[in-house]
CSV table of C-alpha atoms in Angstrom, one decimal:
chain,number,residue,atom,x,y,z
A,1,MET,CA,154.6,50.5,-115.9
A,2,ASN,CA,157.3,51.6,-118.3
A,3,GLY,CA,155.9,54.1,-120.7
A,4,GLY,CA,156.7,54.9,-124.4
A,5,ASP,CA,157.0,52.3,-127.1
A,6,GLY,CA,160.7,51.3,-126.7
A,7,PRO,CA,162.1,47.9,-126.2
A,8,ASN,CA,161.6,48.0,-122.5
A,9,SER,CA,158.1,49.5,-122.6
A,10,TYR,CA,155.0,47.9,-121.2
A,11,ALA,CA,153.3,48.4,-124.6
A,12,ARG,CA,155.9,46.1,-126.2
A,13,ASN,CA,156.1,43.6,-123.3
A,14,SER,CA,152.5,42.7,-122.2
A,15,SER,CA,151.8,39.7,-124.4
A,16,ASN,CA,151.2,37.5,-121.4
A,17,GLN,CA,148.5,39.8,-120.1
A,18,ARG,CA,147.0,39.9,-123.6
A,19,ASN,CA,146.7,36.1,-123.7
A,20,GLY,CA,144.8,36.2,-120.4
A,21,ALA,CA,142.6,39.1,-121.6
A,22,THR,CA,141.7,37.3,-124.8
A,23,THR,CA,140.6,34.3,-122.8
A,24,ALA,CA,138.5,36.3,-120.4
A,25,LEU,CA,136.7,38.1,-123.2
A,26,THR,CA,134.9,35.0,-124.1
A,27,MET,CA,133.5,34.8,-120.6
A,28,ILE,CA,132.5,38.5,-120.6
A,29,GLU,CA,130.8,38.1,-124.0
A,30,GLU,CA,128.7,35.3,-122.5
A,31,ALA,CA,128.0,37.1,-119.2
A,32,ILE,CA,126.7,40.4,-120.7
A,33,PRO,CA,123.5,38.9,-122.3
A,34,LYS,CA,122.8,36.9,-119.1
A,35,GLU,CA,123.7,39.3,-116.3
A,36,LEU,CA,123.7,42.9,-117.5
A,37,ASP,CA,120.3,44.3,-116.4
A,38,LEU,CA,119.7,48.0,-117.1
A,39,LYS,CA,115.9,48.1,-116.7
A,40,GLN,CA,116.2,51.1,-114.4
A,41,HIS,CA,119.1,52.8,-116.1
A,42,PHE,CA,119.0,52.0,-119.8
A,43,PRO,CA,121.0,54.8,-121.4
A,44,SER,CA,118.8,55.4,-124.5
A,45,LYS,CA,115.8,56.3,-122.3
A,46,SER,CA,117.6,59.3,-120.9
A,47,GLY,CA,119.7,60.1,-124.0
A,48,GLU,CA,122.9,59.2,-122.1
A,49,PRO,CA,125.7,57.1,-123.6
A,50,PHE,CA,126.5,53.6,-122.3
A,51,ARG,CA,129.6,54.3,-120.2
A,52,ILE,CA,132.5,51.9,-119.8
A,53,ALA,CA,135.5,52.4,-117.6
A,54,ASP,CA,138.8,50.4,-117.9
A,55,LEU,CA,140.5,50.9,-114.5
A,56,GLY,CA,144.3,50.5,-114.5
A,57,CYS,CA,144.5,50.6,-118.3
A,58,SER,CA,148.2,51.1,-118.5
A,59,VAL,CA,149.9,51.8,-121.8
A,60,GLY,CA,149.6,48.9,-124.2
A,61,PRO,CA,146.9,48.0,-126.8
A,62,ASN,CA,145.2,45.4,-124.5
A,63,THR,CA,142.7,48.0,-123.2
A,64,PHE,CA,141.3,48.7,-126.6
A,65,LEU,CA,140.8,45.0,-127.1
A,66,LEU,CA,138.8,44.8,-123.9
A,67,VAL,CA,136.7,47.9,-124.5
A,68,GLY,CA,135.9,47.0,-128.1
A,69,ALA,CA,134.8,43.5,-127.3
A,70,THR,CA,132.6,44.8,-124.5
A,71,ILE,CA,130.9,47.3,-126.7
A,72,GLU,CA,130.1,44.7,-129.3
A,73,ALA,CA,128.6,42.4,-126.7
A,74,VAL,CA,126.4,45.2,-125.4
A,75,LYS,CA,125.3,46.2,-128.9
A,76,LEU,CA,124.0,42.6,-129.4
A,77,LYS,CA,121.9,42.8,-126.3
A,78,TYR,CA,120.6,46.4,-126.5
A,79,GLN,CA,120.7,47.0,-130.2
A,80,TYR,CA,121.7,50.7,-130.4
A,81,CYS,CA,123.1,53.3,-128.1
A,82,GLU,CA,126.1,55.6,-128.1
A,83,PHE,CA,129.1,54.6,-126.1
A,84,GLN,CA,131.7,56.4,-124.0
A,85,ALA,CA,134.9,54.8,-122.8
A,86,PHE,CA,137.1,56.0,-120.0
A,87,PHE,CA,140.7,54.9,-119.7
A,88,ASN,CA,141.9,55.3,-116.2
A,89,ASP,CA,145.3,54.9,-114.5
A,90,VAL,CA,147.5,56.9,-112.2
A,91,ALA,CA,148.5,60.4,-113.3
A,92,SER,CA,152.0,59.3,-114.2
A,93,ASN,CA,150.7,56.8,-116.7
A,94,ASP,CA,151.8,57.5,-120.3
A,95,PHE,CA,148.4,58.4,-121.7
A,96,ASN,CA,150.0,60.1,-124.8
A,97,THR,CA,151.5,56.8,-125.9
A,98,LEU,CA,148.3,55.0,-125.1
A,99,LEU,CA,146.2,57.3,-127.3
A,100,ARG,CA,148.7,57.3,-130.2
A,101,SER,CA,148.6,53.5,-130.3
A,102,HIS,CA,145.0,53.5,-131.5
A,103,SER,CA,143.2,54.8,-134.6
A,104,TRP,CA,140.6,57.5,-133.9
A,105,ASP,CA,139.6,58.1,-137.5
A,106,ASP,CA,136.2,56.4,-137.1
A,107,PRO,CA,135.8,55.4,-133.5
A,108,ASP,CA,132.9,53.3,-132.2
A,109,TYR,CA,132.8,55.3,-129.0
A,110,PHE,CA,133.7,58.6,-127.4
A,111,ALA,CA,136.9,58.3,-125.4
A,112,ALA,CA,138.4,60.1,-122.4
A,113,VAL,CA,141.3,59.5,-120.1
A,114,VAL,CA,140.8,59.8,-116.3
A,115,PRO,CA,143.9,60.1,-114.2
A,116,GLY,CA,143.8,59.0,-110.6
A,117,SER,CA,143.9,56.1,-108.2
A,118,PHE,CA,141.0,53.6,-108.6
A,119,HIS,CA,141.1,53.1,-104.8
A,120,GLY,CA,139.0,56.3,-104.6
A,121,ARG,CA,136.2,58.0,-106.5
A,122,LEU,CA,136.9,58.8,-110.1
A,123,PHE,CA,133.4,59.4,-111.7
A,124,PRO,CA,130.1,61.1,-110.8
A,125,ARG,CA,127.5,59.1,-108.9
A,126,VAL,CA,125.5,56.5,-110.8
A,127,SER,CA,127.2,57.1,-114.1
A,128,LEU,CA,128.9,53.9,-115.1
A,129,HIS,CA,127.3,50.8,-116.7
A,130,PHE,CA,130.2,48.5,-117.1
A,131,VAL,CA,133.6,48.5,-115.3
A,132,LEU,CA,136.7,46.5,-116.4
A,133,CYS,CA,139.8,46.0,-114.3
A,134,PHE,CA,142.3,43.5,-115.7
A,135,TYR,CA,145.5,42.6,-113.9
A,136,SER,CA,145.5,45.7,-111.7
A,137,LEU,CA,143.8,45.0,-108.4
A,138,GLN,CA,146.8,43.1,-107.1
A,139,TRP,CA,148.6,46.4,-106.9
A,140,MET,CA,148.0,48.0,-103.5
A,141,SER,CA,147.7,51.8,-102.9
A,142,ARG,CA,150.8,51.7,-100.6
A,143,LEU,CA,153.1,49.4,-98.7
A,144,PRO,CA,152.6,48.4,-95.1
A,145,LYS,CA,155.0,50.8,-93.3
A,146,GLU,CA,156.1,48.2,-90.8
A,147,ALA,CA,157.4,46.0,-93.7
A,148,ILE,CA,159.9,48.5,-95.0
A,149,THR,CA,160.6,51.1,-92.3
A,150,ASP,CA,160.6,49.4,-88.9
A,151,GLU,CA,163.5,47.0,-88.4
A,152,CYS,CA,162.2,46.0,-85.0
A,153,SER,CA,158.8,45.0,-86.4
A,154,PRO,CA,158.1,41.2,-86.9
A,155,ALA,CA,156.7,42.3,-90.3
A,156,TRP,CA,160.1,43.8,-91.3
A,157,ASN,CA,160.6,42.2,-94.8
A,158,LYS,CA,164.4,42.1,-94.8
A,159,GLY,CA,166.0,40.8,-98.0
A,160,LYS,CA,162.8,40.3,-99.8
A,161,ILE,CA,160.9,42.4,-102.4
A,162,THR,CA,157.4,40.8,-102.0
A,163,CYS,CA,155.4,39.2,-99.3
A,164,PHE,CA,155.4,35.9,-101.0
A,165,GLY,CA,157.4,33.3,-99.1
A,166,ALA,CA,157.8,35.7,-96.3
A,167,ASN,CA,156.9,35.1,-92.6
A,168,ARG,CA,153.3,35.2,-91.4
A,169,ASP,CA,153.6,38.7,-89.9
A,170,VAL,CA,154.7,40.1,-93.3
A,171,SER,CA,152.0,38.3,-95.2
A,172,ALA,CA,149.4,39.4,-92.6
A,173,ALA,CA,150.5,43.1,-92.9
A,174,PHE,CA,150.1,42.9,-96.7
A,175,LEU,CA,146.7,41.3,-96.5
A,176,ARG,CA,145.5,44.0,-94.1
A,177,GLN,CA,146.5,46.7,-96.6
A,178,PHE,CA,145.0,44.7,-99.5
A,179,ALA,CA,141.7,44.4,-97.6
A,180,VAL,CA,141.6,48.1,-97.0
A,181,ASP,CA,142.3,48.8,-100.6
A,182,ILE,CA,139.6,46.4,-101.9
A,183,ASP,CA,137.0,47.8,-99.6
A,184,SER,CA,137.8,51.4,-100.8
A,185,PHE,CA,137.7,50.2,-104.4
A,186,LEU,CA,134.3,48.5,-104.1
A,187,ARG,CA,132.8,51.4,-102.1
A,188,ALA,CA,133.9,53.9,-104.8
A,189,ARG,CA,132.5,51.8,-107.6
A,190,ALA,CA,129.3,51.2,-105.7
A,191,GLU,CA,128.7,55.0,-105.8
A,192,GLU,CA,129.6,55.3,-109.4
A,193,THR,CA,127.8,52.3,-111.0
A,194,VAL,CA,124.2,52.1,-111.9
A,195,VAL,CA,121.8,49.5,-110.5
A,196,GLY,CA,122.2,46.4,-112.6
A,197,GLY,CA,125.6,47.4,-113.9
A,198,LEU,CA,128.4,45.0,-114.0
A,199,MET,CA,132.1,44.9,-113.1
A,200,ALA,CA,134.5,42.4,-114.6
A,201,LEU,CA,137.6,42.0,-112.5
A,202,VAL,CA,140.5,39.8,-113.5
A,203,ILE,CA,143.1,39.2,-110.8
A,204,PRO,CA,146.0,36.8,-110.5
A,205,TYR,CA,145.5,34.6,-107.5
A,206,GLN,CA,147.6,32.1,-105.4
A,207,GLY,CA,146.8,28.6,-106.4
A,208,GLY,CA,147.0,25.6,-104.2
A,209,CYS,CA,149.8,23.7,-105.9
A,210,SER,CA,153.2,24.5,-107.5
A,211,ASP,CA,152.1,24.2,-111.1
A,212,GLN,CA,149.5,27.0,-110.5
A,213,LYS,CA,152.1,29.5,-109.3
A,214,PRO,CA,151.8,32.6,-111.4
A,215,ILE,CA,154.8,32.9,-113.6
A,216,PHE,CA,155.6,36.5,-112.5
A,217,LEU,CA,155.9,35.4,-108.9
A,218,VAL,CA,158.7,33.0,-110.1
A,219,LEU,CA,160.3,36.0,-111.9
A,220,PHE,CA,160.0,38.2,-108.7
A,221,ASP,CA,161.9,35.5,-106.9
A,222,LEU,CA,164.6,35.5,-109.5
A,223,LEU,CA,164.8,39.3,-109.4
A,224,GLU,CA,165.0,39.2,-105.6
A,225,ALA,CA,167.9,36.7,-105.8
A,226,VAL,CA,169.7,39.0,-108.3
A,227,LEU,CA,169.4,42.0,-106.0
A,228,SER,CA,170.8,39.9,-103.1
A,229,ASP,CA,173.7,38.7,-105.2
A,230,MET,CA,174.5,42.3,-106.2
A,231,VAL,CA,174.6,43.3,-102.5
A,232,ILE,CA,177.1,40.6,-101.8
A,233,LEU,CA,179.2,41.8,-104.8
A,234,GLY,CA,179.1,45.4,-103.6
A,235,ARG,CA,177.1,46.6,-106.6
A,236,LEU,CA,174.0,47.6,-104.5
A,237,ASP,CA,173.5,49.0,-101.0
A,238,GLU,CA,171.9,46.5,-98.6
A,239,ILE,CA,169.7,49.1,-97.0
A,240,ALA,CA,168.4,50.1,-100.5
A,241,VAL,CA,167.4,46.4,-101.1
A,242,ASP,CA,165.9,45.9,-97.7
A,243,SER,CA,163.7,49.0,-98.1
A,244,PHE,CA,162.5,48.1,-101.5
A,245,ASN,CA,159.2,46.1,-101.7
A,246,LEU,CA,156.7,45.8,-104.4
A,247,PRO,CA,153.2,46.8,-103.3
A,248,VAL,CA,151.5,43.7,-104.7
A,249,TYR,CA,149.3,41.0,-103.1
A,250,LEU,CA,147.8,38.0,-104.7
A,251,PRO,CA,144.9,36.7,-102.7
A,252,ILE,CA,143.7,33.2,-102.2
A,253,ALA,CA,140.2,32.9,-103.9
A,254,ASP,CA,138.5,32.6,-100.5
A,255,GLU,CA,140.2,35.7,-99.2
A,256,PHE,CA,138.9,37.8,-102.1
A,257,MET,CA,135.4,36.3,-101.9
A,258,THR,CA,135.3,37.1,-98.1
A,259,LEU,CA,136.3,40.8,-98.8
A,260,VAL,CA,133.5,41.1,-101.4
A,261,GLU,CA,130.9,39.7,-99.1
A,262,GLU,CA,132.0,41.8,-96.1
A,263,ASN,CA,131.9,45.0,-98.3
A,264,GLY,CA,128.3,44.2,-99.4
A,265,SER,CA,128.2,46.6,-102.3
A,266,PHE,CA,128.1,44.0,-105.1
A,267,SER,CA,126.8,40.5,-105.5
A,268,LEU,CA,129.0,37.9,-107.2
A,269,VAL,CA,127.5,36.5,-110.4
A,270,MET,CA,130.5,34.8,-111.8
A,271,LEU,CA,133.8,33.3,-110.6
A,272,GLU,CA,135.8,31.5,-113.2
A,273,PRO,CA,139.5,30.5,-113.3
A,274,ILE,CA,141.0,31.6,-116.6
A,275,THR,CA,143.0,28.8,-118.3
A,276,VAL,CA,145.7,30.6,-120.2
A,277,PRO,CA,147.5,28.6,-122.9
A,278,LYS,CA,151.0,27.5,-121.9
A,279,VAL,CA,153.7,29.4,-123.7
A,280,ALA,CA,157.1,28.4,-125.0
A,281,PHE,CA,160.1,29.2,-122.9
A,282,ASP,CA,161.6,32.6,-123.9
A,283,ALA,CA,164.0,34.0,-121.3
A,284,ARG,CA,164.3,37.4,-123.1
A,285,VAL,CA,160.5,37.8,-123.2
A,286,MET,CA,160.2,36.9,-119.6
A,287,SER,CA,162.9,39.2,-118.3
A,288,SER,CA,161.7,42.1,-120.5
A,289,GLY,CA,158.2,41.6,-119.3
A,290,ILE,CA,159.2,41.8,-115.6
A,291,ARG,CA,161.4,44.9,-116.4
A,292,ALA,CA,158.4,46.6,-118.0
A,293,ILE,CA,156.3,46.1,-114.9
A,294,VAL,CA,158.8,47.0,-112.1
A,295,GLU,CA,161.5,49.2,-113.4
A,296,GLU,CA,159.8,52.5,-112.7
A,297,ARG,CA,159.1,51.4,-109.2
A,298,MET,CA,162.7,50.5,-108.7
A,299,ARG,CA,164.1,53.9,-109.7
A,300,SER,CA,163.3,55.4,-106.3
A,301,ASN,CA,165.7,52.9,-104.6
A,302,PHE,CA,168.3,52.1,-107.2
A,303,PRO,CA,170.4,54.3,-109.6
A,304,SER,CA,169.2,54.5,-113.1
A,305,GLU,CA,172.6,53.6,-114.5
A,306,ILE,CA,172.5,50.2,-112.9
A,307,MET,CA,169.2,49.1,-114.3
A,308,ASP,CA,170.6,47.4,-117.4
A,309,GLU,CA,173.0,45.4,-115.2
A,310,ILE,CA,170.1,44.3,-112.8
A,311,PHE,CA,167.9,43.0,-115.7
A,312,ASP,CA,170.8,41.6,-117.7
A,313,ARG,CA,171.6,39.5,-114.6
A,314,THR,CA,167.9,38.6,-114.3
A,315,TYR,CA,167.9,37.5,-117.9
A,316,ALA,CA,170.9,35.3,-117.3
A,317,ASP,CA,169.3,33.7,-114.2
A,318,VAL,CA,166.1,33.1,-116.1
A,319,ASN,CA,168.1,31.3,-118.8
A,320,GLU,CA,169.9,29.1,-116.3
A,321,SER,CA,167.3,28.6,-113.6
A,322,GLU,CA,164.8,25.8,-113.0
A,323,ILE,CA,162.2,27.9,-114.7
A,324,ARG,CA,162.9,25.9,-117.9
A,325,HIS,CA,161.3,23.0,-116.1
A,326,PHE,CA,158.5,25.0,-114.6
A,327,VAL,CA,155.0,24.3,-116.0
A,328,ILE,CA,154.4,27.8,-117.3
A,329,GLU,CA,150.9,29.2,-116.9
A,330,ASN,CA,151.1,32.8,-117.8
A,331,LEU,CA,149.3,34.4,-114.9
A,332,VAL,CA,146.8,32.0,-113.4
A,333,PRO,CA,144.1,34.7,-113.2
A,334,SER,CA,140.5,34.4,-112.3
A,335,LEU,CA,137.5,36.4,-113.6
A,336,TRP,CA,135.1,37.9,-111.0
A,337,GLY,CA,131.8,39.2,-112.2
A,338,LEU,CA,130.2,41.6,-109.7
A,339,GLN,CA,126.8,43.2,-110.1
A,340,LYS,CA,125.4,46.2,-108.3
A,341,GLU,CA,121.9,45.3,-107.1
A,342,PHE,CA,120.7,48.3,-105.1
């Protein structure tokens, strides 16, 4: 995500994600009294703090909202204990801006940043009591090579930047990589989480009808069309566009449930679709939001000096497109509550 706190930063352009997080918090606050069961690993018995990890925390203030609300819910159930919160993202994340955006004068918890991919181990064994992962698991650890490097492969994703709307071979290649990543994520968390600990995962999913299509998929389609137009105009190289794909996969709910069951590390205690309030149409907010998410990834394929033109064109297309008539649901996410039983 774009770092810093400038006009194109993720910190200034993540209001849609915040709306979803706010809605999910109510569910988490209800789930903690019912499902969190730390009989064997209650922190106060060993003098340890209650440890929370937010995986894929990014840059904006949303992570502090999530962690703070989780702590308050745990306090109500277990009365008193000390808390430690870990904020995780890839090493290139702008942790400096993240930490400066929060007041540490009188914190409710001890804080630390943990750089690294959440597709592997990040913490000592049996050390975490609660894990949060909001709007992050849709990002894969890497792209399927055959989708971007092998022009002879049936999974070659020519002219597209995502697997959505692509042929079956492309979609299958992305799903295979997504399955590998989810399995790695769950195995790593199974080693790190105490028995009875919980994970709250919020992930956008593919709905079954057009009015459930996540809004950022619509925006990805518009960005894809802009890149194609700029190739025709000679503003971008066709090879650069063909070799650019976003490493993102949105599962169907049944696909994700199957992956959790096949992994076997956690039991599912909650699955709820999150109904995010509809938002008023604002083309600038939408185009800025998509820029904050994908611009850094695009810099490896496209020159920095053309970024303004790409997103100005995207803004114009958002303004003129049928998105005005689209039933805008911010992200159509779902909340998955997983518990480690043994």
